[in-house]
CSV table of C-alpha atoms and ligand atoms in Angstrom, one decimal:
chain,number,residue,atom,x,y,z
A,1,UNK,CA,166.9,69.7,90.6
A,2,UNK,CA,165.6,66.7,92.5
A,3,UNK,CA,165.0,63.1,92.0
A,4,UNK,CA,161.6,61.5,92.6
A,5,UNK,CA,163.3,58.4,94.0
A,6,UNK,CA,164.4,58.4,97.6
A,7,UNK,CA,168.1,57.2,97.7
A,8,UNK,CA,168.4,53.9,99.4
A,9,UNK,CA,171.6,53.6,101.6
A,10,UNK,CA,172.9,50.1,100.9
A,11,UNK,CA,174.7,49.8,104.3
A,12,UNK,CA,175.6,46.1,103.8
A,13,UNK,CA,178.8,44.2,104.5
A,14,UNK,CA,179.0,42.2,101.3
A,15,UNK,CA,177.7,41.4,97.8
A,16,UNK,CA,175.4,38.6,98.8
A,17,UNK,CA,173.5,40.8,101.3
A,18,UNK,CA,173.0,43.4,98.5
A,19,UNK,CA,171.8,40.8,96.1
A,20,UNK,CA,169.4,39.3,98.7
A,21,UNK,CA,168.0,42.8,99.5
A,22,UNK,CA,167.5,43.7,95.8
A,23,UNK,CA,165.6,40.5,95.1
A,24,UNK,CA,162.8,41.9,97.2
A,25,UNK,CA,162.2,44.6,94.6
A,26,UNK,CA,160.4,44.0,91.3
A,27,UNK,CA,162.7,43.3,88.3
A,28,UNK,CA,163.3,46.3,86.2
A,29,UNK,CA,162.5,48.9,89.0
A,30,UNK,CA,165.2,51.5,88.6
A,31,UNK,CA,166.4,52.6,92.0
A,32,UNK,CA,168.8,55.3,93.2
A,33,UNK,CA,171.2,53.7,95.7
A,34,UNK,CA,174.0,54.9,98.0
A,35,UNK,CA,177.2,52.9,98.3
A,36,UNK,CA,179.1,53.8,101.4
A,37,UNK,CA,182.5,53.0,102.7
A,38,UNK,CA,181.6,49.6,104.2
A,39,UNK,CA,180.2,48.2,101.0
A,40,UNK,CA,182.8,49.8,98.7
A,41,UNK,CA,185.7,48.7,100.8
A,42,UNK,CA,184.3,45.2,100.9
A,43,UNK,CA,183.4,44.8,97.2
A,44,UNK,CA,185.4,47.4,95.3
A,45,UNK,CA,184.5,48.8,91.9
A,46,UNK,CA,182.7,45.6,91.0
A,47,UNK,CA,179.7,46.6,93.2
A,48,UNK,CA,179.3,49.8,91.1
A,49,UNK,CA,179.3,48.0,87.8
A,50,UNK,CA,176.9,45.4,89.1
A,51,UNK,CA,174.4,48.0,90.3
A,52,UNK,CA,174.8,50.0,87.1
A,53,UNK,CA,174.2,46.9,85.0
A,54,UNK,CA,170.9,46.5,86.8
A,55,UNK,CA,169.9,50.0,85.7
A,56,UNK,CA,170.3,51.7,89.1
A,57,UNK,CA,171.6,55.3,89.7
A,58,UNK,CA,174.5,55.5,92.1
A,59,UNK,CA,175.6,57.9,94.8
A,60,UNK,CA,179.1,56.8,95.9
A,61,UNK,CA,179.5,58.2,99.4
A,62,UNK,CA,183.2,58.0,100.1
A,63,UNK,CA,183.7,61.5,101.6
A,64,UNK,CA,187.2,62.1,100.2
A,65,UNK,CA,189.6,64.3,102.2
A,66,UNK,CA,193.3,64.5,101.3
A,67,UNK,CA,195.7,66.8,99.5
A,68,UNK,CA,194.2,68.4,96.3
A,69,UNK,CA,196.4,66.4,93.9
A,70,UNK,CA,195.5,63.1,95.5
A,71,UNK,CA,191.8,63.9,95.6
A,72,UNK,CA,191.9,65.1,91.9
A,73,UNK,CA,193.4,61.8,90.8
A,74,UNK,CA,191.1,59.7,92.9
A,75,UNK,CA,188.1,61.6,91.5
A,76,UNK,CA,189.3,60.9,88.0
A,77,UNK,CA,189.1,57.2,88.8
A,78,UNK,CA,185.6,57.5,90.4
A,79,UNK,CA,184.4,59.4,87.3
A,80,UNK,CA,185.4,56.5,85.1
A,81,UNK,CA,183.2,54.2,87.2
A,82,UNK,CA,180.3,56.2,85.9
A,83,UNK,CA,178.7,57.1,89.2
A,84,UNK,CA,176.0,59.7,89.2
A,85,UNK,CA,177.0,61.4,92.4
A,86,UNK,CA,179.9,61.4,94.8
A,87,UNK,CA,181.3,63.6,97.7
A,88,UNK,CA,184.2,65.1,99.6
A,89,UNK,CA,184.7,66.8,103.0
A,90,UNK,CA,184.4,70.6,102.8
A,91,UNK,CA,187.0,70.7,105.6
A,92,UNK,CA,189.6,69.8,102.9
A,93,UNK,CA,189.3,73.4,101.7
A,94,UNK,CA,188.4,75.3,98.5
A,95,UNK,CA,191.5,74.2,96.7
A,96,UNK,CA,190.9,70.5,97.4
A,97,UNK,CA,187.2,70.8,96.4
A,98,UNK,CA,188.1,72.6,93.2
A,99,UNK,CA,190.6,69.8,92.4
A,100,UNK,CA,187.9,67.2,93.1
A,101,UNK,CA,185.7,69.0,90.6
A,102,UNK,CA,188.4,69.0,88.0
A,103,UNK,CA,188.9,65.3,88.5
A,104,UNK,CA,185.3,64.3,88.6
A,105,UNK,CA,184.4,66.5,85.6
A,106,UNK,CA,180.9,67.3,84.5
A,107,UNK,CA,179.5,63.7,84.4
A,108,UNK,CA,177.6,63.8,87.7
A,109,UNK,CA,176.8,65.7,90.8
A,110,UNK,CA,179.6,66.5,93.3
A,111,UNK,CA,178.7,67.6,96.8
A,112,UNK,CA,180.5,68.2,100.1
A,113,UNK,CA,179.9,67.2,103.7
A,114,UNK,CA,179.9,70.3,105.9
A,115,UNK,CA,179.8,69.2,109.6
A,116,UNK,CA,178.8,65.6,110.1
A,117,UNK,CA,175.4,65.3,111.6
A,118,UNK,CA,176.9,63.2,114.3
A,119,UNK,CA,179.0,66.2,115.5
A,120,UNK,CA,177.5,68.3,118.2
A,121,UNK,CA,178.4,72.0,118.7
A,122,UNK,CA,180.3,71.1,121.9
A,123,UNK,CA,182.4,68.5,120.1
A,124,UNK,CA,183.1,70.8,117.2
A,125,UNK,CA,184.3,73.6,119.5
A,126,UNK,CA,186.4,71.2,121.6
A,127,UNK,CA,187.8,68.8,118.9
A,128,UNK,CA,188.1,71.1,115.9
A,129,UNK,CA,188.6,74.4,117.9
A,130,UNK,CA,186.0,76.1,115.8
A,131,UNK,CA,184.6,78.7,118.2
A,132,UNK,CA,181.3,79.6,116.3
A,133,UNK,CA,177.9,78.0,116.4
A,134,UNK,CA,177.4,74.8,114.5
A,135,UNK,CA,175.0,76.5,112.2
A,136,UNK,CA,177.6,79.2,111.4
A,137,UNK,CA,180.2,76.5,110.6
A,138,UNK,CA,177.7,74.6,108.4
A,139,UNK,CA,176.9,77.9,106.6
A,140,UNK,CA,180.5,78.8,106.2
A,141,UNK,CA,181.4,75.4,104.7
A,142,UNK,CA,178.4,75.5,102.4
A,143,UNK,CA,179.6,78.9,101.1
A,144,UNK,CA,183.1,77.6,100.6
A,145,UNK,CA,181.6,74.6,98.7
A,146,UNK,CA,179.7,76.9,96.4
A,147,UNK,CA,182.9,79.0,95.9
A,148,UNK,CA,184.8,75.9,94.8
A,149,UNK,CA,182.1,75.3,92.1
A,150,UNK,CA,180.6,72.2,93.6
A,151,UNK,CA,176.9,71.4,93.2
A,152,UNK,CA,175.8,71.3,96.8
A,153,UNK,CA,176.1,69.7,100.2
A,154,UNK,CA,175.0,66.8,102.4
A,155,UNK,CA,173.1,68.3,105.3
A,156,UNK,CA,170.3,67.9,107.8
A,157,UNK,CA,166.9,68.8,106.4
A,158,UNK,CA,166.8,71.3,109.3
A,159,UNK,CA,169.7,73.2,107.7
A,160,UNK,CA,168.4,73.4,104.1
A,161,UNK,CA,166.8,76.9,104.4
A,162,UNK,CA,169.9,78.4,105.9
A,163,UNK,CA,172.1,76.8,103.3
A,164,UNK,CA,170.1,77.9,100.3
A,165,UNK,CA,169.7,81.4,101.7
A,166,UNK,CA,173.5,81.8,102.1
A,167,UNK,CA,174.4,80.2,98.8
A,168,UNK,CA,171.8,80.0,96.0
A,169,UNK,CA,168.3,78.6,95.6
A,170,UNK,CA,169.5,75.8,93.2
A,171,UNK,CA,172.4,74.7,95.5
A,172,UNK,CA,171.7,70.9,95.9
A,173,UNK,CA,170.9,69.8,99.5
A,174,UNK,CA,171.0,66.0,100.0
A,175,UNK,CA,169.5,65.1,103.3
A,176,UNK,CA,169.9,61.8,105.4
A,177,UNK,CA,168.2,61.5,108.7
A,178,UNK,CA,164.8,60.8,107.1
A,179,UNK,CA,162.2,58.7,108.9
A,180,UNK,CA,158.7,57.8,107.8
A,181,UNK,CA,156.0,58.7,110.3
A,182,UNK,CA,155.9,56.5,113.4
A,183,UNK,CA,159.2,54.6,112.6
A,184,UNK,CA,162.2,54.0,114.8
A,185,UNK,CA,164.7,56.8,114.7
A,186,UNK,CA,167.7,54.5,115.2
A,187,UNK,CA,170.8,56.6,116.1
A,188,UNK,CA,169.6,59.6,114.1
A,189,UNK,CA,168.7,62.5,116.4
A,190,UNK,CA,167.0,65.3,114.4
A,191,UNK,CA,164.8,63.6,111.8
A,192,UNK,CA,162.2,64.7,109.3
A,193,UNK,CA,159.6,62.7,107.3
A,194,UNK,CA,160.0,62.7,103.5
A,195,UNK,CA,157.3,65.2,102.9
A,196,UNK,CA,158.7,67.5,105.6
A,197,UNK,CA,162.1,67.3,103.9
A,198,UNK,CA,160.6,68.2,100.5
A,199,UNK,CA,158.7,71.1,102.1
A,200,UNK,CA,162.0,72.2,103.7
A,201,UNK,CA,163.6,72.3,100.2
A,202,UNK,CA,165.7,69.0,100.1
A,203,UNK,CA,166.7,68.0,96.6
A,204,UNK,CA,167.5,64.4,97.5
A,205,UNK,CA,166.7,62.2,100.6
A,206,UNK,CA,168.8,59.3,101.8
A,207,UNK,CA,167.0,56.5,103.7
A,208,UNK,CA,168.7,53.4,105.1
A,209,UNK,CA,167.5,51.3,107.9
A,210,UNK,CA,163.7,52.0,107.6
A,211,UNK,CA,163.9,50.3,104.2
A,212,UNK,CA,166.8,47.9,104.5
A,213,UNK,CA,165.6,46.4,107.8
A,214,UNK,CA,161.9,46.3,106.9
A,215,UNK,CA,160.2,42.9,106.6
A,216,UNK,CA,158.8,44.2,103.2
A,217,UNK,CA,161.4,46.7,101.9
A,218,UNK,CA,159.5,47.4,98.7
A,219,UNK,CA,156.3,48.3,100.5
A,220,UNK,CA,158.2,50.8,102.8
A,221,UNK,CA,160.1,52.2,99.8
A,222,UNK,CA,156.9,52.9,97.9
A,223,UNK,CA,155.3,54.6,100.9
A,224,UNK,CA,158.4,56.8,101.4
A,225,UNK,CA,158.5,57.6,97.7
A,226,UNK,CA,154.8,58.5,97.7
A,227,UNK,CA,155.3,60.8,100.7
A,228,UNK,CA,158.4,62.4,99.2
A,229,UNK,CA,156.5,63.2,96.0
A,230,UNK,CA,153.2,64.1,97.7
A,231,UNK,CA,153.4,67.8,97.0
A,232,UNK,CA,154.4,67.6,93.3
B,301,C5P,O1,169.8,54.1,108.3
B,301,C5P,P1,169.8,55.6,108.0
B,301,C5P,O2,168.5,56.0,107.3
B,301,C5P,O3,170.0,56.4,109.3
B,301,C5P,O4,171.0,55.8,107.1
B,301,C5P,C1,171.4,57.1,106.7
B,301,C5P,C2,172.6,56.9,105.8
B,301,C5P,O5,173.1,58.3,105.5
B,301,C5P,C3,173.8,56.2,106.4
B,301,C5P,O6,174.4,55.5,105.3
B,301,C5P,C4,174.7,57.3,106.9
B,301,C5P,O7,176.0,56.9,106.9
B,301,C5P,C5,174.4,58.4,106.0
B,301,C5P,N1,174.7,59.7,106.5
B,301,C5P,C6,174.0,60.3,107.6
B,301,C5P,N2,174.3,61.5,108.0
B,301,C5P,C7,175.2,62.3,107.4
B,301,C5P,C8,175.8,61.7,106.2
B,301,C5P,C9,175.6,60.5,105.8
B,301,C5P,O8,173.2,59.6,108.2
B,301,C5P,N3,175.4,63.5,107.7
């Protein structure tokens, strides 16, 4: 399973910035967009219905992490919004993830965050007192995510092979940290180009600033989309 459209991270503070950004795309172009905490907390569910009414697919990136009962009820609400994909933290445990799945139902893709890509091995060992390698922790969380019946994980494109090997080939890997050739890495450290991510086995790529901050976002989007689909 994969989508030919790179997912655009709409990391904007308000409705007007989203509208102004989307005006740079041709009318009727169906996009796959990611709504993160900033935009969702600023605009609420209205931003979801607005983007859906424009025909866009939606990944709601809220990374839920709470007691199973609370996560299940919250997921039931998110399912009603009609989002195509959403996520939780694998650190919430198998019981919490299974509850999330019950709440979200079958309507879309449910994935989990393993270790955030901003966490170094040193920080993980010190802050979380997990005394293994970062790769082992990512693998462990991916296996627990599969055990809970979720569809896949958010991960670095560098981790896709390890994750699929230790779960199953059709386990969804959604990968941020994607940069077109020659672009600014921003604060992302270990990046891959769209075609490298595809070759590594990514099912979905998420791209933010290279598109949102480009003078001509549609042109950059098309170039990224072409590269992402180059081998198919
Ligand atoms: O601008 P950039 O392409 O770096 O944006 C990547 C998006 O993916 C951001 O919204 C960021 O929060 C998100 N993300 C990430 N790494 C993760 C999970 C999410 O960069 N592990």
